[in-house]
Coordinates of C-alpha atoms and ligand atoms in Angstrom, one line a residue:
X3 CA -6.5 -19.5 38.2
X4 CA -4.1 -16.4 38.0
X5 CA -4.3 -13.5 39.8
X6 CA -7.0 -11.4 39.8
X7 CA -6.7 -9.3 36.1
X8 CA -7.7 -5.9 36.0
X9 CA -7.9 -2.9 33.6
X10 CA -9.7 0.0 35.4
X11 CA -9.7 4.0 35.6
X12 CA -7.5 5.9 38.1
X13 CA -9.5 8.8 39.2
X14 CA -9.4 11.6 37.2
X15 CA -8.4 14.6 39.7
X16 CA -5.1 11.6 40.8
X17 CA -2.0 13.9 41.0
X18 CA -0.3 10.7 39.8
X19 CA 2.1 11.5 36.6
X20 CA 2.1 7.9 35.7
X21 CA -0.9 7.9 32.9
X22 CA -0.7 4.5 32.1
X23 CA 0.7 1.7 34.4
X24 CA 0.7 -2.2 32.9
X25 CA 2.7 -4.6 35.5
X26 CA 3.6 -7.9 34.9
X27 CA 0.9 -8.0 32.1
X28 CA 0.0 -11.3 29.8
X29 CA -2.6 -12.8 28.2
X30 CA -3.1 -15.8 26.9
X31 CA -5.6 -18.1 25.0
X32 CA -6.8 -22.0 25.0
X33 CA -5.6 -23.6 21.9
X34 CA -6.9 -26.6 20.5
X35 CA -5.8 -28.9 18.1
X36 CA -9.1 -30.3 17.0
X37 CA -12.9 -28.9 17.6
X38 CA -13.3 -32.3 19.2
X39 CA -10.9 -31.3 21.6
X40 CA -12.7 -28.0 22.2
X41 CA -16.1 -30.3 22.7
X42 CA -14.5 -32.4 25.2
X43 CA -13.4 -29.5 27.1
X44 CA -16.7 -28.3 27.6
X45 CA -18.4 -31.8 28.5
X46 CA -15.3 -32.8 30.5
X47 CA -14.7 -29.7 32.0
X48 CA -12.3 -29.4 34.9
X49 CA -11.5 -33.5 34.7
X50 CA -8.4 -33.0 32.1
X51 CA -7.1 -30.3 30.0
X52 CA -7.6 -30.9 26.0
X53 CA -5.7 -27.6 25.5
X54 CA -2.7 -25.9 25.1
X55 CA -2.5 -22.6 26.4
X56 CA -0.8 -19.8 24.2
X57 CA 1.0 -17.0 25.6
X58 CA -0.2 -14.0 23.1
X59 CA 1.6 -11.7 25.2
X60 CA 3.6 -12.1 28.7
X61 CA 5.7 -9.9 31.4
X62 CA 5.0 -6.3 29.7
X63 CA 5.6 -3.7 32.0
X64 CA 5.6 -0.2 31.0
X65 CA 4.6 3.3 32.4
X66 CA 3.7 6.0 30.3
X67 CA 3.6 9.6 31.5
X68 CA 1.1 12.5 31.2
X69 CA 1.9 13.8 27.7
X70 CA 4.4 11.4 26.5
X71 CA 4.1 9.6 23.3
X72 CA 4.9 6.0 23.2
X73 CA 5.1 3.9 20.1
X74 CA 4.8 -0.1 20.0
X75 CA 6.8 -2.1 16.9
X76 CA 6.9 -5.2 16.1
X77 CA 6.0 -8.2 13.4
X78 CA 2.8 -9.3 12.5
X79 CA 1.8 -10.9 15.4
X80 CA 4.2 -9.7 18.1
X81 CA 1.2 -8.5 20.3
X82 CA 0.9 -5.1 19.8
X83 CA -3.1 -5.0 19.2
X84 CA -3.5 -7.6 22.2
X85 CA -1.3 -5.2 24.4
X86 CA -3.1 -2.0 23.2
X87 CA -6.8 -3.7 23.5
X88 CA -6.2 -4.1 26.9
X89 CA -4.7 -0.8 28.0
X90 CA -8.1 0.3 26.1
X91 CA -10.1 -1.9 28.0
X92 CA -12.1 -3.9 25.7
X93 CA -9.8 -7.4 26.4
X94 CA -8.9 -8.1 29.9
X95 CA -5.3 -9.5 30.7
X96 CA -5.3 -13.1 31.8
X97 CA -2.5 -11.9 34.6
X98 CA -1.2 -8.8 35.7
X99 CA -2.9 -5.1 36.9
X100 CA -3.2 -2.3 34.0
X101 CA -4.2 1.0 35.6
X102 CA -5.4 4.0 33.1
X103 CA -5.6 7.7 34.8
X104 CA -8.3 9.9 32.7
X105 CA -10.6 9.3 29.5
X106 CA -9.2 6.7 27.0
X107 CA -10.4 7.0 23.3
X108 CA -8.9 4.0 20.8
X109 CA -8.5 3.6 17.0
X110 CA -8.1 -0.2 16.9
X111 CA -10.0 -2.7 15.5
X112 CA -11.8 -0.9 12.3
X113 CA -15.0 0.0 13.0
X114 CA -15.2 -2.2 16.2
X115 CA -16.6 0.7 17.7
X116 CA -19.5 0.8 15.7
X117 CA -23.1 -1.0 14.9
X118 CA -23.5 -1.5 11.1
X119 CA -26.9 -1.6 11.4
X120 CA -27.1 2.3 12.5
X121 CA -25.7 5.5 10.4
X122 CA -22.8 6.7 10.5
X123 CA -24.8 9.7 12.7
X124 CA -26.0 7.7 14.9
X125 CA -23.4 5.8 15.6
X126 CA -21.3 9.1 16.1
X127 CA -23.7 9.7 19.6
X128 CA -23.4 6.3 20.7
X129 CA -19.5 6.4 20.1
X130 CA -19.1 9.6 21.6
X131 CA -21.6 8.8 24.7
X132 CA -20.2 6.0 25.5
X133 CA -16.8 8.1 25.5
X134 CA -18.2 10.0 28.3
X135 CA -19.3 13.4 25.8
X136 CA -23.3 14.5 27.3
X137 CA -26.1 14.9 24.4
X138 CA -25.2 19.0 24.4
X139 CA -21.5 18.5 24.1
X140 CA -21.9 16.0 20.8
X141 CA -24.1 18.7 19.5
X142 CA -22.4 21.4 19.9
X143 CA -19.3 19.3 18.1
X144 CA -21.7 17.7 15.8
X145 CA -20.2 19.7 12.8
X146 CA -17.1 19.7 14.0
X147 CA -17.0 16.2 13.7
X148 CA -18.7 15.3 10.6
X149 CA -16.6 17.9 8.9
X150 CA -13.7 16.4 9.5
X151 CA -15.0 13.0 8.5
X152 CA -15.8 14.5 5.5
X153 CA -18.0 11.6 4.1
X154 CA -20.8 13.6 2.7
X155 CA -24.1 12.2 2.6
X156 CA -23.3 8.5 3.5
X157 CA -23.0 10.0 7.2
X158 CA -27.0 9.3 7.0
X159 CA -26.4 5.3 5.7
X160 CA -25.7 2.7 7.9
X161 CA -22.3 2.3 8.4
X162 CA -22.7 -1.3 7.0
X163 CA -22.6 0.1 3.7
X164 CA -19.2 2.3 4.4
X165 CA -16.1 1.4 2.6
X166 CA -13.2 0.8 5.0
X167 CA -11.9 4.1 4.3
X168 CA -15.2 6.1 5.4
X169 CA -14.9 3.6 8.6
X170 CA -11.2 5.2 9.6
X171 CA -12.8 8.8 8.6
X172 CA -15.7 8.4 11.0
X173 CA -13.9 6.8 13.4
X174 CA -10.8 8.8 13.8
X175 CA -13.2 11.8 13.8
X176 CA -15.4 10.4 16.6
X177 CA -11.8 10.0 19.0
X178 CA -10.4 13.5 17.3
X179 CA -13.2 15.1 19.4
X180 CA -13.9 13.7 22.5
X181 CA -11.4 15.3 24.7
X182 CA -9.8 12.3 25.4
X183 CA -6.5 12.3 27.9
X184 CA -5.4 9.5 26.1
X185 CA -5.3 8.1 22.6
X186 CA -4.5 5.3 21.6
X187 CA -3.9 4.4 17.7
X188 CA -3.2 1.8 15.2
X189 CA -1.3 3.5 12.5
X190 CA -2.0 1.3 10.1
X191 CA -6.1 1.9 10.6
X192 CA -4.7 6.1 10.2
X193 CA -4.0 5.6 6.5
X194 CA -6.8 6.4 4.2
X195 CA -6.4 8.5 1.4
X196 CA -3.3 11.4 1.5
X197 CA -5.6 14.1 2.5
X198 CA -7.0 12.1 4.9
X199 CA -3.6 10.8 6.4
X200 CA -2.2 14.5 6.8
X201 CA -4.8 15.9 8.6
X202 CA -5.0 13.2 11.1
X203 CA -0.9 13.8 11.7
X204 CA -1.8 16.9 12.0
X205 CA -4.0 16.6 14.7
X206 CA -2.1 14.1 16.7
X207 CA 0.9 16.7 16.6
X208 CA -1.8 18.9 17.8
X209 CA -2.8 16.4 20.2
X210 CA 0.6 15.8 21.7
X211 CA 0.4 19.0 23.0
X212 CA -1.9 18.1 25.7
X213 CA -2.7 14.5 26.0
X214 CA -0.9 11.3 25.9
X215 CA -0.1 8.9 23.1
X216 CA 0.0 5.4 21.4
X217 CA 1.1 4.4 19.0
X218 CA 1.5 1.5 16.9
X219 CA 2.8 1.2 13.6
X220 CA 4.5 -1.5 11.3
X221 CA 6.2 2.4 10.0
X222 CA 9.6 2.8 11.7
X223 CA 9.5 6.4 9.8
X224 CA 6.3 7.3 11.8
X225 CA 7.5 6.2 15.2
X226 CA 10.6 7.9 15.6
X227 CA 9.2 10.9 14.2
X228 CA 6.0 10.8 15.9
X229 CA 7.4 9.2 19.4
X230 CA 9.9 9.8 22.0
X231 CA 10.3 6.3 24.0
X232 CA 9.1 3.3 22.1
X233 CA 8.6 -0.6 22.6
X234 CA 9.3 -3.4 20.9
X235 CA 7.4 -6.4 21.1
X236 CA 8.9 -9.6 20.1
X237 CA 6.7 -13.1 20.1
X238 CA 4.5 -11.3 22.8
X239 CA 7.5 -10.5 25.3
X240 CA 8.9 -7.1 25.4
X241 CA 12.8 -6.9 23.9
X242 CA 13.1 -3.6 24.4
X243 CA 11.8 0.0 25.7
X244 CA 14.0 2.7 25.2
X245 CA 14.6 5.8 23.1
X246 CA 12.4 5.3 19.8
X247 CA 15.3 6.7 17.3
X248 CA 17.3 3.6 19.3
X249 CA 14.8 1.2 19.1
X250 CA 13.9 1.6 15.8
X251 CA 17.3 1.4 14.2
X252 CA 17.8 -2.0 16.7
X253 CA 14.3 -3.1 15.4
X254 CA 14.9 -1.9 11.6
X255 CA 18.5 -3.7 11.8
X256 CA 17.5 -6.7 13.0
X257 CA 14.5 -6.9 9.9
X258 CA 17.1 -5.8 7.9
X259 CA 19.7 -9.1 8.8
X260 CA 16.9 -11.5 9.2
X261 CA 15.3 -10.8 6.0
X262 CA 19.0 -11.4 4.0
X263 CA 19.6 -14.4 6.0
X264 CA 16.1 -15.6 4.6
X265 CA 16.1 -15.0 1.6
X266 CA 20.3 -15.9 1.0
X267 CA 20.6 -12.8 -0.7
X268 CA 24.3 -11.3 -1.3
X269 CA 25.0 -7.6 -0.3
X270 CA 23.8 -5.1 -3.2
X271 CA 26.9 -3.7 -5.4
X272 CA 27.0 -0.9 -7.1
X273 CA 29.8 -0.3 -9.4
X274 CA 30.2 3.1 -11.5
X275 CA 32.6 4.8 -13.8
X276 CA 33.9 8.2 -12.3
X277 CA 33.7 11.1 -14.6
X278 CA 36.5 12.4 -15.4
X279 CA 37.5 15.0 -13.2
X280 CA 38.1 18.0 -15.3
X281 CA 34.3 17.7 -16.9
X282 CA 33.4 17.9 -12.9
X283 CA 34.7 20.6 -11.9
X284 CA 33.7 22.9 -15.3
X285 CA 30.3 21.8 -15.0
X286 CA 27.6 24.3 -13.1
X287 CA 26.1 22.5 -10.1
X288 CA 22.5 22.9 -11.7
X289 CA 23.3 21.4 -14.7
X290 CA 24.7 18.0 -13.6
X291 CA 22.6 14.8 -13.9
X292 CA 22.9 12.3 -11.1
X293 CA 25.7 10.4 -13.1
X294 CA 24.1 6.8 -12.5
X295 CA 20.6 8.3 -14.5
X296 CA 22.0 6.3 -17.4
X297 CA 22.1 2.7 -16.1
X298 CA 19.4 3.3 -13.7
X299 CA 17.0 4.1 -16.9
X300 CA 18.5 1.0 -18.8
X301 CA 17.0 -0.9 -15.4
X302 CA 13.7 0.9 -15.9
X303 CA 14.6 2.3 -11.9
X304 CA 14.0 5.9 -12.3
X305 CA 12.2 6.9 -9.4
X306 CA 9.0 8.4 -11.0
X307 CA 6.6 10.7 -9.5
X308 CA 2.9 11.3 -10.6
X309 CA 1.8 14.9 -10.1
X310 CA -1.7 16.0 -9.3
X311 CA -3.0 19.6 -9.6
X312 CA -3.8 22.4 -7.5
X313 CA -7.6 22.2 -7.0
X314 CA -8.8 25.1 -4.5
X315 CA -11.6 23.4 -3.8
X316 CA -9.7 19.9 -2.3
X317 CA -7.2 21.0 -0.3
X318 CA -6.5 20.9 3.3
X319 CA -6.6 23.6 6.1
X320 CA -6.1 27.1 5.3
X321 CA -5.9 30.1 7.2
X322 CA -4.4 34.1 7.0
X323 CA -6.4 37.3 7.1
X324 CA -6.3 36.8 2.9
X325 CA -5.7 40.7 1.9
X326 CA -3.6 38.4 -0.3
X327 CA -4.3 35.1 -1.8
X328 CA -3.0 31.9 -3.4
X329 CA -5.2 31.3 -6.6
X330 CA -2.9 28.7 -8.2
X331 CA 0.1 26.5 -7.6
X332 CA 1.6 24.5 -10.4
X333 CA 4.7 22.3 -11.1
X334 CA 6.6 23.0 -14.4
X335 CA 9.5 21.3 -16.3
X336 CA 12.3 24.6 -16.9
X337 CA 10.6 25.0 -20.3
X338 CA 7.7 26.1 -18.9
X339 CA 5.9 22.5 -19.8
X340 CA 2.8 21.8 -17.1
X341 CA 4.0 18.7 -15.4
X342 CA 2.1 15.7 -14.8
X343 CA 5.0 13.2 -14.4
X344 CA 8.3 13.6 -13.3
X345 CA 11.8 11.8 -12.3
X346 CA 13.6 12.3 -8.8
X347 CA 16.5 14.2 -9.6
X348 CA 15.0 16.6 -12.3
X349 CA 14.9 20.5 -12.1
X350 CA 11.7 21.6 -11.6
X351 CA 9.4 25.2 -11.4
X352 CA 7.3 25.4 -8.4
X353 CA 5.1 28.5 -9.4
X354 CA 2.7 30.1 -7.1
X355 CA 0.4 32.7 -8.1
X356 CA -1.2 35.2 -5.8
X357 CA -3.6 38.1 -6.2
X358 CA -3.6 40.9 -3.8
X359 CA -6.7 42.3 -3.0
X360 CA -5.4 45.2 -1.2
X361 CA -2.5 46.9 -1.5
X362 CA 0.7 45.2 -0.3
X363 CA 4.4 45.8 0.5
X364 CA 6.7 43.6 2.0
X365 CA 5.1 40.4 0.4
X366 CA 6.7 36.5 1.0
X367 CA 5.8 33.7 -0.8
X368 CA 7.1 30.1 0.3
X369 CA 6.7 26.7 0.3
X370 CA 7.3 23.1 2.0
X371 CA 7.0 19.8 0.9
X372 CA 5.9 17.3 3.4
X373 CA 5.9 13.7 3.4
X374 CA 3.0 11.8 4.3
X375 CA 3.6 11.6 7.7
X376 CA 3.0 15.9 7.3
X377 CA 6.9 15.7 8.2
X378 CA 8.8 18.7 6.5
X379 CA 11.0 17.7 4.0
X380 CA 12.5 20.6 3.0
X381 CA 11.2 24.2 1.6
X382 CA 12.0 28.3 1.1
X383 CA 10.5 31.3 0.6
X384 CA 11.6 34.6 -1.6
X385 CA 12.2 36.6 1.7
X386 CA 16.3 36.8 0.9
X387 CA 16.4 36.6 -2.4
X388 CA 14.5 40.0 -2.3
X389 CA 15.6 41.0 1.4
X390 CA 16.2 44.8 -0.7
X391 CA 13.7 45.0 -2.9
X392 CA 10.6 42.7 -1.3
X393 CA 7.7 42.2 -4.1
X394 CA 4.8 45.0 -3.7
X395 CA 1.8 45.1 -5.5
X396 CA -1.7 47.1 -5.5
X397 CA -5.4 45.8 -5.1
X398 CA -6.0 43.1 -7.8
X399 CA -2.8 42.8 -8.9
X400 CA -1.3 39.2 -9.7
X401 CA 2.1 38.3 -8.2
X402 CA 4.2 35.4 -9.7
X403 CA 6.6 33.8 -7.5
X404 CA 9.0 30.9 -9.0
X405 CA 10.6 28.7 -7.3
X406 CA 13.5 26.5 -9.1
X407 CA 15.2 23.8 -7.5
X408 CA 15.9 19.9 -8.9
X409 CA 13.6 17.6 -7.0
X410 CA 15.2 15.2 -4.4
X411 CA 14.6 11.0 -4.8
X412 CA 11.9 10.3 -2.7
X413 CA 11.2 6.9 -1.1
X414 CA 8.0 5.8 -2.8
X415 CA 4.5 7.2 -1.1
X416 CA 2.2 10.5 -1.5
X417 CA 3.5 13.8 -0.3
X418 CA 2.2 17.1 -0.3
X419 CA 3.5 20.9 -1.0
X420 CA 2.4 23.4 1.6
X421 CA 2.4 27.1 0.4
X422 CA 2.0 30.5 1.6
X423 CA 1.7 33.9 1.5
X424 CA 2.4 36.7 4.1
X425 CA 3.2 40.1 4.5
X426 CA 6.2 41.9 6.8
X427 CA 9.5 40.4 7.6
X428 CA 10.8 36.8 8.0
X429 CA 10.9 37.6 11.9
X430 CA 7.8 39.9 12.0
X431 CA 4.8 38.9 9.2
X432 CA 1.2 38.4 9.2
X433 CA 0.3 35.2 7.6
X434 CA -2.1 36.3 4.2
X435 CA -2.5 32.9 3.2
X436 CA -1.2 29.5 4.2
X437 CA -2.7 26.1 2.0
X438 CA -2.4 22.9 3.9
X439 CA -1.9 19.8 1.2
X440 CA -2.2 22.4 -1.8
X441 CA -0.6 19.9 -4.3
X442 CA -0.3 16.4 -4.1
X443 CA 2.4 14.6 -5.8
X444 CA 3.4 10.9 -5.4
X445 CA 6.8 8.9 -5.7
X446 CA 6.3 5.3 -6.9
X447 CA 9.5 3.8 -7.1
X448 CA 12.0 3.6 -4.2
X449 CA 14.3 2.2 -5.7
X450 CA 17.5 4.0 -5.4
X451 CA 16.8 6.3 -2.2
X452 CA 18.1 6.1 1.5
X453 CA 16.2 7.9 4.3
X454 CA 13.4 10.4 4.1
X455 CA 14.9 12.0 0.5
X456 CA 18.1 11.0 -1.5
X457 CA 20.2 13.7 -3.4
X458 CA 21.3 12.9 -6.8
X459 CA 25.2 12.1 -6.4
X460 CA 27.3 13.8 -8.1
X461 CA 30.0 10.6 -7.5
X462 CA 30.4 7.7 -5.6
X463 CA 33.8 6.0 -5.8
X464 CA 35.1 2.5 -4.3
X465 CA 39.3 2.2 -4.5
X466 CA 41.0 -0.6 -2.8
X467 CA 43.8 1.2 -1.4
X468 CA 46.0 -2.1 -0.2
X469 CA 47.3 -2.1 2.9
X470 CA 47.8 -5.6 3.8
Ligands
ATP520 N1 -8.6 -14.6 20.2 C1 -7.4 -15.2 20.0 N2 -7.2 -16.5 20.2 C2 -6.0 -17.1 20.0 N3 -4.9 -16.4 19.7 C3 -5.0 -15.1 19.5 C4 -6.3 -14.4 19.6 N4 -6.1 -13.1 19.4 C5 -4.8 -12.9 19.1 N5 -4.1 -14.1 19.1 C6 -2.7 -14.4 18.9 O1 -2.0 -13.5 19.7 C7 -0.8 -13.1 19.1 C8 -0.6 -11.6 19.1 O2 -1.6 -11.1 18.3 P1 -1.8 -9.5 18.0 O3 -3.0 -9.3 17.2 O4 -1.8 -8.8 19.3 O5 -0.5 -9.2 17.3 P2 -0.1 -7.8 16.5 O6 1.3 -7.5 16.9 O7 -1.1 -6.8 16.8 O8 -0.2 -8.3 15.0 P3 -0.5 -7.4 13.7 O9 0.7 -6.5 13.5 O10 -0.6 -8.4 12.6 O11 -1.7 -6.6 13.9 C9 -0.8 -13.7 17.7 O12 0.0 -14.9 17.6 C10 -2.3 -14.0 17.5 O13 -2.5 -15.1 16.6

């Protein structure tokens, strides 16, 4: 036998900074190429070996600090979960010590945590009791909890009758509110609906704050914007542990080379006519199309968007003392048509309307549009463009604030606009107002953008210059 495994809590008052310690970590499993072989193994026992054994994961070693985050990448079976299951404790490692300093909570398996047999209420105590929370303390948070769930009545079914998406809910609620030191979670468990996805980004942000965290995620995207330091599994051995933004790009490049060589696809060529200059340069910025708009419709490849509307009473958080407030957000094409559907590239109105209910001077509106991962994408506010005249307005008044700009080419996925109203300076201002997730609007087709947004180009030119 190999050496003695081990996963098992540090003390909690250690003044060790290492959180997490796995050395020389593997685990691996009995395969069998025939359930007769399996049989013989158990009559024959120790006599002959009718097995193969499978290394699922071998020589990890990694030490994560107090509030660090750490992601884990890697291909579908690389070993992330096996890795992460034991650092949580539920699998033990057939070699190697993993030591864990202070209370872990995990997302992992969906809904491993819970018995289908009980409700989602019950289940709640049990999860959270057996997370180290007293019968007071899950009372006390009981709302809290179910609140952010947000399931409704089903929290009195048994969870056997959940979708998978109420699962996630109750389950990232449960680990939300436990106090844990560290969290571990499986991105790809995190994704239920928009909503649901920013407000648990929002509170593993928050979380990063004070605890430590993993990660794991088939989304490079989320890792290097989530994650300092991040490993890569390959075929259950580490390949490397570095700087996420480095990792991923290594990790991403490699798909990227492997997937061409697979599929003996040629490099992707795009070939356009330049404009001429002189209809360039006489043409207002505004006004240009992205000159490729033409053969990317022929190709049906516009990048569409679906919007939703502004619903007040489906939004995320809000907050702001509310002497002013947001009463309705809408997207509109320039002539003042209500958008439900739109194209990358187009110039759009962002409208915001808010009604004072006491007198104000000094008023802001602004905005940001966030990507799923709650990531700011870009956004502004009417603070300069009235820096000498700043929007006033008495009780009950309604103040209209517009905001024109052409919409970038989003990689396909939901995001969400952010808006808000305050009142003072851009330095100095009390916050009136502020809408989590007000509107939702998604991009479906990816086709023709790089990175978190693509611009429309204004030209793109290839010239062999010679030069042998
Ligand atoms: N109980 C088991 N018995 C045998 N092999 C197993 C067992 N559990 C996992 N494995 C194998 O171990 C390897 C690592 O699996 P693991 O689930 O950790 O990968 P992963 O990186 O989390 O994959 P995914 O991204 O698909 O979730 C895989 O080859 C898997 O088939």
């Amino acid at each position: 036998m190999s050496s003695e495994p081990a996963t098992h809590q540090m003390p909690e008052d250690g003044d060790d900074r290492v959180v997490i310690s796995v050395r020389g970590v593997g685990k691996s499993y009995r395969m069998y190429d025939s359930p007769a072989h399996r049989l013989w193994q158990g009559l024959l026992g120790k006599r002959k070996s009718f097995f193969r054994e499978f290394w699922a994961l071998r020589g990890i070693d990694l030490e994560v600090r107090r509030g660090e985050t750490v992601g884990i990448i890697g291909r579908n079976g690389s070993g992330k979960s096996t890795l992460l299951q034991m650092i949580a404790g539920t699998l033990t490692p057939t070699e190697g010590e993993i030591q864990v300093h202070g209370r872990v909570a995990a997302l992992l398996e969906l809904g491993s945590g819970f018995n289908p047999e009980f409700t989602g209420r019950e289940n709640v105590y049990l999860n959270a009791t057996i997370l180290g929370l007293s019968r007071q303390q899950i009372d006390a948070r009981i709302a809290d909890i179910l609140a952010f769930a947000d399931i409704g009545e089903f929290i009195d079914q048994p969870v056997r009758s959940y979708s998978s998406g109420m699962v996630v809910r109750l389950a990232f609620a449960v680990i939300a509110h436990v106090d844990a030191d560290v969290l571990i979670v499986d991105e790809a468990l995190a994704v239920g609906d928009a909503f649901f996805s920013q407000k648990c980004m929002r509170f593993l942000r928050d979380f990063q704050k004070r605890g430590t965290l993993l990660f794991v995620s088939h989304d490079a995207a989320a890792v290097t914007n989530l994650c300092a330091r991040a490993l890569w599994l390959e075929n259950g051995r580490p390949r490397m542990v570095a700087d996420a933004q480095d990792v991923v790009e290594r990790y991403m490049a490699e798909q990227h080379i492997a997937e061409r060589a697979q599929s003996g696809e040629q490099e992707f060529v795009v070939v356009a006519a330049k404009r001429s200059s002189k209809q360039e340069e006489s043409a207002h910025a505004a006004s240009l199309p992205d000159f490729r708009e033409d053969a990317l419709r022929e190709a049906h490849a516009l990048p569409r968007m679906q919007i939703f509307q502004f619903d007040p009473d489906s939004v995320g958080a809000q907050f702001g003392v509310q002497q002013a407030v947001i009463e309705g957000v809408e997207l509109r094409a320039t002539d003042g048509r209500m958008l439900h559907v739109l194209d990358g590239g187009e110039v759009v109105d962002l409208s915001i309307r808010v009604r004072l209910r006491n007198a104000l001077d000094q008023v802001i509106v602004g905005f940001y549009v966030k990507d799923r991962l709650g990531q700011r994408l870009f956004g502004d506010n009417t603070y300069l463009a009235y820096v000498k005249n700043p929007p006033k307005g008495r009780a009950g008044e309604v103040l209209k604030s517009r905001f024109r700009f052409r919409m970038p080419i989003l990689p396909a996925g939901s995001y969400m606009i952010d808006v808000a109203v305050a009142s003072g300076s851009q330095l100095e201002h009390t916050q009136q107002h502020w809408i989590h997730d007000a509107l939702e609007f998604r991009a479906l087709d990816d086709t023709i953008s790089f990175g978190l947004m693509g611009l429309p180009m204004l030209e793109i030119a290839v010239a062999n210059e010679g030069g042998v």
